[in-house]
Tab-separated table of N, CA and C in Angstrom:
chain	number	residue	atom	x	y	z
A	1	MET	N	3.491	-26.436	27.827
A	1	MET	CA	4.071	-25.294	27.149
A	1	MET	C	3.809	-25.341	25.648
A	2	GLU	N	3.420	-26.455	25.137
A	2	GLU	CA	3.208	-26.601	23.706
A	2	GLU	C	1.855	-26.025	23.289
A	3	PRO	N	1.794	-25.281	22.172
A	3	PRO	CA	0.517	-24.734	21.722
A	3	PRO	C	-0.468	-25.839	21.360
A	4	ASP	N	-1.725	-25.575	21.644
A	4	ASP	CA	-2.769	-26.491	21.209
A	4	ASP	C	-2.811	-26.488	19.694
A	5	GLU	N	-3.369	-27.535	19.143
A	5	GLU	CA	-3.476	-27.608	17.689
A	5	GLU	C	-4.261	-26.422	17.143
A	6	PHE	N	-3.861	-26.008	15.991
A	6	PHE	CA	-4.430	-24.862	15.305
A	6	PHE	C	-5.871	-25.081	14.861
A	7	LYS	N	-6.135	-26.192	14.192
A	7	LYS	CA	-7.448	-26.381	13.564
A	7	LYS	C	-8.615	-26.371	14.553
A	8	PRO	N	-8.539	-27.047	15.701
A	8	PRO	CA	-9.672	-26.962	16.637
A	8	PRO	C	-9.950	-25.524	17.091
A	9	ALA	N	-8.899	-24.745	17.320
A	9	ALA	CA	-9.091	-23.348	17.734
A	9	ALA	C	-9.700	-22.534	16.602
A	10	PHE	N	-9.243	-22.764	15.377
A	10	PHE	CA	-9.790	-22.035	14.225
A	10	PHE	C	-11.263	-22.403	14.016
A	11	GLU	N	-11.574	-23.673	14.147
A	11	GLU	CA	-12.972	-24.116	13.994
A	11	GLU	C	-13.854	-23.524	15.093
A	12	ARG	N	-13.316	-23.443	16.285
A	12	ARG	CA	-14.069	-22.820	17.378
A	12	ARG	C	-14.388	-21.363	17.061
A	13	LEU	N	-13.407	-20.656	16.501
A	13	LEU	CA	-13.628	-19.269	16.102
A	13	LEU	C	-14.722	-19.174	15.046
A	14	THR	N	-14.602	-19.964	14.005
A	14	THR	CA	-15.530	-19.832	12.880
A	14	THR	C	-16.952	-20.263	13.236
A	15	ARG	N	-17.125	-21.028	14.305
A	15	ARG	CA	-18.465	-21.423	14.759
A	15	ARG	C	-19.042	-20.450	15.791
A	16	ASP	N	-18.231	-19.544	16.293
A	16	ASP	CA	-18.649	-18.631	17.343
A	16	ASP	C	-19.598	-17.547	16.804
A	17	SER	N	-20.609	-17.194	17.579
A	17	SER	CA	-21.598	-16.202	17.130
A	17	SER	C	-20.993	-14.809	16.946
A	18	LEU	N	-20.031	-14.426	17.781
A	18	LEU	CA	-19.375	-13.123	17.632
A	18	LEU	C	-18.692	-13.027	16.267
A	19	PHE	N	-17.956	-14.073	15.917
A	19	PHE	CA	-17.275	-14.082	14.621
A	19	PHE	C	-18.292	-14.113	13.480
A	20	ALA	N	-19.330	-14.920	13.604
A	20	ALA	CA	-20.343	-15.038	12.543
A	20	ALA	C	-20.989	-13.680	12.260
A	21	LYS	N	-21.290	-12.932	13.315
A	21	LYS	CA	-21.891	-11.594	13.133
A	21	LYS	C	-20.901	-10.665	12.442
A	22	TRP	N	-19.646	-10.702	12.879
A	22	TRP	CA	-18.626	-9.849	12.268
A	22	TRP	C	-18.437	-10.225	10.796
A	23	LYS	N	-18.319	-11.515	10.508
A	23	LYS	CA	-18.068	-11.982	9.139
A	23	LYS	C	-19.224	-11.620	8.209
A	24	ALA	N	-20.453	-11.647	8.709
A	24	ALA	CA	-21.612	-11.276	7.894
A	24	ALA	C	-21.514	-9.816	7.432
A	25	LEU	N	-20.881	-8.974	8.237
A	25	LEU	CA	-20.705	-7.564	7.886
A	25	LEU	C	-19.408	-7.304	7.122
A	26	HIS	N	-18.521	-8.279	7.088
A	26	HIS	CA	-17.196	-8.118	6.467
A	26	HIS	C	-16.890	-9.319	5.568
A	27	ASP	N	-17.788	-9.599	4.670
A	27	ASP	CA	-17.701	-10.804	3.843
A	27	ASP	C	-16.443	-10.872	2.981
A	28	SER	N	-15.913	-9.723	2.582
A	28	SER	CA	-14.738	-9.728	1.698
A	28	SER	C	-13.423	-9.955	2.454
A	29	CYS	N	-13.449	-9.908	3.777
A	29	CYS	CA	-12.228	-10.129	4.561
A	29	CYS	C	-11.856	-11.600	4.521
A	30	TYR	N	-10.556	-11.860	4.483
A	30	TYR	CA	-10.110	-13.251	4.438
A	30	TYR	C	-9.027	-13.519	5.474
A	31	PHE	N	-8.913	-14.800	5.831
A	31	PHE	CA	-7.967	-15.262	6.841
A	31	PHE	C	-6.545	-15.041	6.347
A	32	SER	N	-5.731	-14.332	7.154
A	32	SER	CA	-4.383	-13.978	6.701
A	32	SER	C	-3.257	-14.404	7.640
A	33	TYR	N	-3.540	-14.693	8.908
A	33	TYR	CA	-2.475	-15.185	9.784
A	33	TYR	C	-3.054	-15.811	11.045
A	34	ALA	N	-2.228	-16.642	11.669
A	34	ALA	CA	-2.520	-17.182	12.996
A	34	ALA	C	-1.243	-17.064	13.822
A	35	LEU	N	-1.404	-16.741	15.082
A	35	LEU	CA	-0.262	-16.560	15.968
A	35	LEU	C	-0.619	-17.110	17.337
A	36	SER	N	0.322	-17.830	17.927
A	36	SER	CA	0.131	-18.319	19.287
A	36	SER	C	1.452	-18.270	20.027
A	37	MET	N	1.392	-17.814	21.266
A	37	MET	CA	2.557	-17.823	22.150
A	37	MET	C	2.161	-18.583	23.398
A	38	SER	N	3.015	-19.471	23.834
A	38	SER	CA	2.692	-20.195	25.056
A	38	SER	C	3.944	-20.418	25.883
A	39	GLY	N	3.740	-20.353	27.170
A	39	GLY	CA	4.800	-20.615	28.133
A	39	GLY	C	4.204	-21.356	29.305
A	40	GLU	N	5.056	-21.850	30.157
A	40	GLU	CA	4.609	-22.627	31.314
A	40	GLU	C	3.649	-21.804	32.173
A	41	GLY	N	2.467	-22.354	32.441
A	41	GLY	CA	1.502	-21.708	33.316
A	41	GLY	C	0.694	-20.590	32.694
A	42	GLU	N	0.861	-20.328	31.404
A	42	GLU	CA	0.123	-19.254	30.736
A	42	GLU	C	-1.108	-19.813	30.049
A	43	GLU	N	-2.157	-18.982	29.982
A	43	GLU	CA	-3.347	-19.387	29.243
A	43	GLU	C	-2.993	-19.485	27.761
A	44	GLN	N	-3.434	-20.550	27.130
A	44	GLN	CA	-3.202	-20.751	25.693
A	44	GLN	C	-4.140	-19.836	24.913
A	45	LEU	N	-3.579	-18.992	24.078
A	45	LEU	CA	-4.364	-18.106	23.221
A	45	LEU	C	-3.908	-18.255	21.781
A	46	TRP	N	-4.857	-18.277	20.884
A	46	TRP	CA	-4.585	-18.177	19.466
A	46	TRP	C	-5.109	-16.828	19.000
A	47	HIS	N	-4.363	-16.171	18.120
A	47	HIS	CA	-4.799	-14.921	17.506
A	47	HIS	C	-4.937	-15.186	16.012
A	48	PHE	N	-6.103	-14.849	15.473
A	48	PHE	CA	-6.390	-15.062	14.061
A	48	PHE	C	-6.685	-13.724	13.409
A	49	GLY	N	-6.019	-13.446	12.294
A	49	GLY	CA	-6.205	-12.182	11.603
A	49	GLY	C	-6.963	-12.353	10.298
A	50	PHE	N	-7.849	-11.401	10.040
A	50	PHE	CA	-8.639	-11.383	8.814
A	50	PHE	C	-8.425	-10.050	8.124
A	51	TYR	N	-7.946	-10.136	6.900
A	51	TYR	CA	-7.501	-8.968	6.153
A	51	TYR	C	-8.612	-8.417	5.277
A	52	ASP	N	-8.744	-7.091	5.287
A	52	ASP	CA	-9.673	-6.370	4.425
A	52	ASP	C	-8.849	-5.664	3.358
A	53	LYS	N	-8.825	-6.225	2.158
A	53	LYS	CA	-7.985	-5.698	1.078
A	53	LYS	C	-8.399	-4.283	0.676
A	54	ALA	N	-9.686	-4.021	0.624
A	54	ALA	CA	-10.169	-2.705	0.204
A	54	ALA	C	-9.722	-1.603	1.160
A	55	GLU	N	-9.662	-1.904	2.439
A	55	GLU	CA	-9.281	-0.917	3.459
A	55	GLU	C	-7.807	-1.033	3.868
A	56	ASP	N	-7.153	-2.110	3.448
A	56	ASP	CA	-5.782	-2.415	3.869
A	56	ASP	C	-5.675	-2.398	5.394
A	57	ARG	N	-6.621	-3.103	6.018
A	57	ARG	CA	-6.693	-3.189	7.471
A	57	ARG	C	-6.900	-4.649	7.868
A	58	VAL	N	-6.617	-4.966	9.128
A	58	VAL	CA	-6.799	-6.332	9.621
A	58	VAL	C	-7.574	-6.297	10.936
A	59	THR	N	-8.445	-7.277	11.098
A	59	THR	CA	-9.157	-7.458	12.362
A	59	THR	C	-8.672	-8.766	12.966
A	60	SER	N	-8.297	-8.707	14.239
A	60	SER	CA	-7.749	-9.875	14.930
A	60	SER	C	-8.708	-10.367	16.001
A	61	PHE	N	-8.851	-11.677	16.058
A	61	PHE	CA	-9.664	-12.332	17.073
A	61	PHE	C	-8.756	-13.186	17.936
A	62	SER	N	-9.069	-13.273	19.224
A	62	SER	CA	-8.327	-14.175	20.086
A	62	SER	C	-9.248	-15.302	20.526
A	63	VAL	N	-8.671	-16.499	20.602
A	63	VAL	CA	-9.408	-17.677	21.010
A	63	VAL	C	-8.634	-18.338	22.144
A	64	GLY	N	-9.243	-18.342	23.294
A	64	GLY	CA	-8.706	-19.013	24.482
A	64	GLY	C	-9.885	-19.653	25.172
A	65	LYS	N	-10.083	-19.295	26.429
A	65	LYS	CA	-11.292	-19.755	27.117
A	65	LYS	C	-12.520	-19.114	26.473
A	66	LEU	N	-12.344	-17.888	25.990
A	66	LEU	CA	-13.403	-17.147	25.309
A	66	LEU	C	-12.930	-16.732	23.924
A	67	VAL	N	-13.868	-16.398	23.063
A	67	VAL	CA	-13.558	-15.821	21.757
A	67	VAL	C	-13.840	-14.331	21.856
A	68	SER	N	-12.882	-13.506	21.428
A	68	SER	CA	-13.081	-12.062	21.492
A	68	SER	C	-12.377	-11.377	20.328
A	69	VAL	N	-12.798	-10.130	20.071
A	69	VAL	CA	-12.118	-9.313	19.072
A	69	VAL	C	-10.907	-8.709	19.764
A	70	GLN	N	-9.726	-9.001	19.249
A	70	GLN	CA	-8.491	-8.481	19.818
A	70	GLN	C	-8.279	-7.031	19.363
A	71	GLU	N	-8.311	-6.834	18.057
A	71	GLU	CA	-8.181	-5.500	17.470
A	71	GLU	C	-9.050	-5.451	16.235
A	72	GLU	N	-9.888	-4.431	16.151
A	72	GLU	CA	-10.752	-4.316	14.986
A	72	GLU	C	-10.198	-3.263	14.048
A	73	SER	N	-10.075	-3.642	12.791
A	73	SER	CA	-9.664	-2.742	11.716
A	73	SER	C	-8.402	-1.954	12.066
A	74	SER	N	-7.345	-2.676	12.353
A	74	SER	CA	-6.089	-2.016	12.701
A	74	SER	C	-5.148	-1.992	11.497
A	75	GLU	N	-4.143	-1.143	11.612
A	75	GLU	CA	-3.155	-1.003	10.553
A	75	GLU	C	-2.383	-2.306	10.389
A	76	VAL	N	-2.045	-2.611	9.147
A	76	VAL	CA	-1.322	-3.847	8.842
A	76	VAL	C	0.174	-3.566	8.877
A	77	PHE	N	0.914	-4.421	9.573
A	77	PHE	CA	2.370	-4.311	9.623
A	77	PHE	C	2.927	-5.050	8.418
A	78	LYS	N	3.325	-4.270	7.396
A	78	LYS	CA	3.853	-4.868	6.173
A	78	LYS	C	4.637	-3.824	5.406
A	79	ALA	N	5.477	-4.296	4.501
A	79	ALA	CA	6.213	-3.389	3.634
A	79	ALA	C	5.245	-2.760	2.637
A	80	GLN	N	5.516	-1.516	2.284
A	80	GLN	CA	4.649	-0.836	1.327
A	80	GLN	C	4.621	-1.605	0.005
A	81	GLY	N	3.436	-1.800	-0.522
A	81	GLY	CA	3.275	-2.537	-1.764
A	81	GLY	C	3.158	-4.036	-1.593
A	82	HIS	N	3.432	-4.532	-0.392
A	82	HIS	CA	3.314	-5.970	-0.125
A	82	HIS	C	1.844	-6.386	-0.165
A	83	ILE	N	1.580	-7.518	-0.766
A	83	ILE	CA	0.220	-8.031	-0.851
A	83	ILE	C	0.021	-9.069	0.248
A	84	VAL	N	-0.985	-8.861	1.077
A	84	VAL	CA	-1.318	-9.814	2.131
A	84	VAL	C	-2.113	-10.943	1.492
A	85	LYS	N	-1.561	-12.129	1.551
A	85	LYS	CA	-2.185	-13.279	0.888
A	85	LYS	C	-3.110	-14.036	1.831
A	86	GLU	N	-4.098	-14.660	1.239
A	86	GLU	CA	-5.051	-15.456	2.003
A	86	GLU	C	-4.446	-16.808	2.360
A	87	ILE	N	-4.797	-17.284	3.542
A	87	ILE	CA	-4.437	-18.644	3.947
A	87	ILE	C	-5.680	-19.504	3.760
A	88	GLU	N	-5.527	-20.545	2.977
A	88	GLU	CA	-6.616	-21.488	2.779
A	88	GLU	C	-6.372	-22.675	3.706
A	89	VAL	N	-7.171	-22.758	4.745
A	89	VAL	CA	-6.953	-23.735	5.811
A	89	VAL	C	-6.910	-25.160	5.268
A	90	ASP	N	-7.747	-25.475	4.305
A	90	ASP	CA	-7.780	-26.848	3.781
A	90	ASP	C	-6.544	-27.197	2.954
A	91	LYS	N	-5.692	-26.212	2.677
A	91	LYS	CA	-4.466	-26.476	1.914
A	91	LYS	C	-3.209	-26.526	2.791
A	92	ILE	N	-3.382	-26.451	4.103
A	92	ILE	CA	-2.238	-26.577	5.005
A	92	ILE	C	-1.808	-28.038	4.979
A	93	LYS	N	-0.549	-28.273	4.606
A	93	LYS	CA	-0.086	-29.637	4.343
A	93	LYS	C	0.499	-30.350	5.552
A	94	ILE	N	0.936	-29.604	6.551
A	94	ILE	CA	1.563	-30.240	7.705
A	94	ILE	C	0.957	-29.658	8.984
A	95	SER	N	0.660	-30.525	9.923
A	95	SER	CA	0.037	-30.074	11.170
A	95	SER	C	1.069	-29.388	12.056
A	96	LEU	N	0.574	-28.558	12.937
A	96	LEU	CA	1.455	-27.901	13.898
A	96	LEU	C	2.158	-28.942	14.767
A	97	LYS	N	1.453	-29.980	15.126
A	97	LYS	CA	2.050	-31.048	15.944
A	97	LYS	C	3.275	-31.631	15.249
A	98	ASP	N	3.175	-31.929	13.957
A	98	ASP	CA	4.306	-32.484	13.216
A	98	ASP	C	5.451	-31.478	13.084
A	99	VAL	N	5.104	-30.204	12.899
A	99	VAL	CA	6.135	-29.165	12.820
A	99	VAL	C	6.905	-29.105	14.133
A	100	LEU	N	6.182	-29.102	15.247
A	100	LEU	CA	6.843	-29.008	16.547
A	100	LEU	C	7.693	-30.228	16.852
A	101	LEU	N	7.257	-31.398	16.426
A	101	LEU	CA	8.081	-32.604	16.602
A	101	LEU	C	9.405	-32.462	15.848
A	102	SER	N	9.351	-31.951	14.630
A	102	SER	CA	10.571	-31.748	13.833
A	102	SER	C	11.486	-30.713	14.465
A	103	VAL	N	10.897	-29.619	14.922
A	103	VAL	CA	11.691	-28.551	15.535
A	103	VAL	C	12.346	-29.045	16.828
A	104	LYS	N	11.603	-29.797	17.626
A	104	LYS	CA	12.163	-30.323	18.879
A	104	LYS	C	13.308	-31.295	18.611
A	105	ALA	N	13.165	-32.110	17.576
A	105	ALA	CA	14.250	-33.033	17.219
A	105	ALA	C	15.486	-32.248	16.796
A	106	PHE	N	15.292	-31.185	16.024
A	106	PHE	CA	16.400	-30.331	15.598
A	106	PHE	C	17.077	-29.694	16.814
A	107	LEU	N	16.264	-29.149	17.731
A	107	LEU	CA	16.823	-28.527	18.938
A	107	LEU	C	17.611	-29.525	19.770
A	108	LYS	N	17.052	-30.707	19.942
A	108	LYS	CA	17.708	-31.737	20.761
A	108	LYS	C	19.055	-32.135	20.162
A	109	GLU	N	19.094	-32.238	18.848
A	109	GLU	CA	20.335	-32.648	18.179
A	109	GLU	C	21.369	-31.538	18.139
A	110	ASN	N	20.929	-30.307	17.882
A	110	ASN	CA	21.867	-29.203	17.662
A	110	ASN	C	22.091	-28.303	18.876
A	111	TYR	N	21.136	-28.266	19.784
A	111	TYR	CA	21.234	-27.402	20.962
A	111	TYR	C	20.744	-28.171	22.199
A	112	PRO	N	21.406	-29.258	22.554
A	112	PRO	CA	20.903	-30.132	23.617
A	112	PRO	C	20.820	-29.472	25.000
A	113	SER	N	21.591	-28.434	25.244
A	113	SER	CA	21.572	-27.811	26.570
A	113	SER	C	20.536	-26.684	26.678
A	114	GLU	N	19.910	-26.327	25.574
A	114	GLU	CA	18.914	-25.247	25.581
A	114	GLU	C	17.551	-25.777	26.016
A	115	ILE	N	16.899	-25.029	26.901
A	115	ILE	CA	15.552	-25.381	27.345
A	115	ILE	C	14.626	-24.215	26.991
A	116	PRO	N	13.748	-24.398	26.005
A	116	PRO	CA	12.856	-23.308	25.610
A	116	PRO	C	11.862	-22.956	26.721
A	117	LEU	N	11.671	-21.660	26.946
A	117	LEU	CA	10.718	-21.203	27.951
A	117	LEU	C	9.383	-20.819	27.330
A	118	LYS	N	9.415	-20.411	26.090
A	118	LYS	CA	8.215	-20.012	25.358
A	118	LYS	C	8.272	-20.586	23.960
A	119	VAL	N	7.107	-20.867	23.424
A	119	VAL	CA	6.986	-21.292	22.038
A	119	VAL	C	6.110	-20.262	21.339
A	120	ILE	N	6.602	-19.729	20.227
A	120	ILE	CA	5.841	-18.772	19.426
A	120	ILE	C	5.673	-19.381	18.048
A	121	VAL	N	4.421	-19.528	17.623
A	121	VAL	CA	4.156	-20.068	16.289
A	121	VAL	C	3.339	-19.060	15.499
A	122	ASN	N	3.681	-18.950	14.233
A	122	ASN	CA	2.997	-18.033	13.340
A	122	ASN	C	2.726	-18.764	12.036
A	123	LEU	N	1.485	-18.795	11.640
A	123	LEU	CA	1.105	-19.361	10.350
A	123	LEU	C	0.891	-18.197	9.403
A	124	MET	N	1.589	-18.233	8.273
A	124	MET	CA	1.488	-17.122	7.323
A	124	MET	C	1.592	-17.644	5.905
A	125	ASN	N	1.229	-16.810	4.971
A	125	ASN	CA	1.310	-17.153	3.564
A	125	ASN	C	2.248	-16.155	2.904
A	126	SER	N	3.451	-16.599	2.585
A	126	SER	CA	4.440	-15.701	1.989
A	126	SER	C	4.501	-15.914	0.480
A	127	GLU	N	4.864	-14.869	-0.202
A	127	GLU	CA	4.988	-14.913	-1.661
A	127	GLU	C	6.003	-15.964	-2.093
A	128	GLU	N	7.116	-16.046	-1.370
A	128	GLU	CA	8.212	-16.930	-1.755
A	128	GLU	C	7.965	-18.397	-1.387
A	129	LEU	N	7.358	-18.638	-0.219
A	129	LEU	CA	7.274	-19.997	0.306
A	129	LEU	C	5.865	-20.582	0.335
A	130	GLY	N	4.859	-19.770	0.161
A	130	GLY	CA	3.487	-20.235	0.304
A	130	GLY	C	3.104	-20.238	1.773
A	131	THR	N	2.171	-21.079	2.165
A	131	THR	CA	1.717	-21.137	3.554
A	131	THR	C	2.731	-21.924	4.377
A	132	VAL	N	3.257	-21.271	5.401
A	132	VAL	CA	4.313	-21.874	6.229
A	132	VAL	C	4.083	-21.605	7.706
A	133	TRP	N	4.603	-22.502	8.525
A	133	TRP	CA	4.674	-22.303	9.969
A	133	TRP	C	6.023	-21.690	10.287
A	134	ASN	N	6.039	-20.622	11.063
A	134	ASN	CA	7.258	-20.013	11.559
A	134	ASN	C	7.270	-20.272	13.067
A	135	VAL	N	8.306	-20.952	13.567
A	135	VAL	CA	8.368	-21.341	14.968
A	135	VAL	C	9.592	-20.711	15.606
A	136	SER	N	9.374	-20.072	16.759
A	136	SER	CA	10.474	-19.491	17.535
A	136	SER	C	10.381	-19.984	18.969
A	137	PHE	N	11.553	-20.141	19.594
A	137	PHE	CA	11.600	-20.521	21.004
A	137	PHE	C	12.317	-19.445	21.775
């Protein structure tokens, strides 16, 4: 039920020919979010978003067994005037594995009778906090 590590999936995307062709045509777009949801028996998928500041649009790719374009040039869900910030992968300070270990310890201590059925992780870059993992169960 635990999501696979982020970096191998991101590297798989960036090495994929579909992404390389898209990126060659959209050089100004930058990485803006990663999202993964996983539950027992479900295929592990990562969704990676690349923001086009000039168009205020985002293109999403999914990485599972295959790499595919999830949504091309779709509307961005954000507050008006909000600036979508770039995520610099080499500046991520804590691995998803370490985040999940901390969250599980917190759950075990504070909610021992709860059994999570799904794990939802979102990597984002917020104005207030910088690049952060948001984890929901």
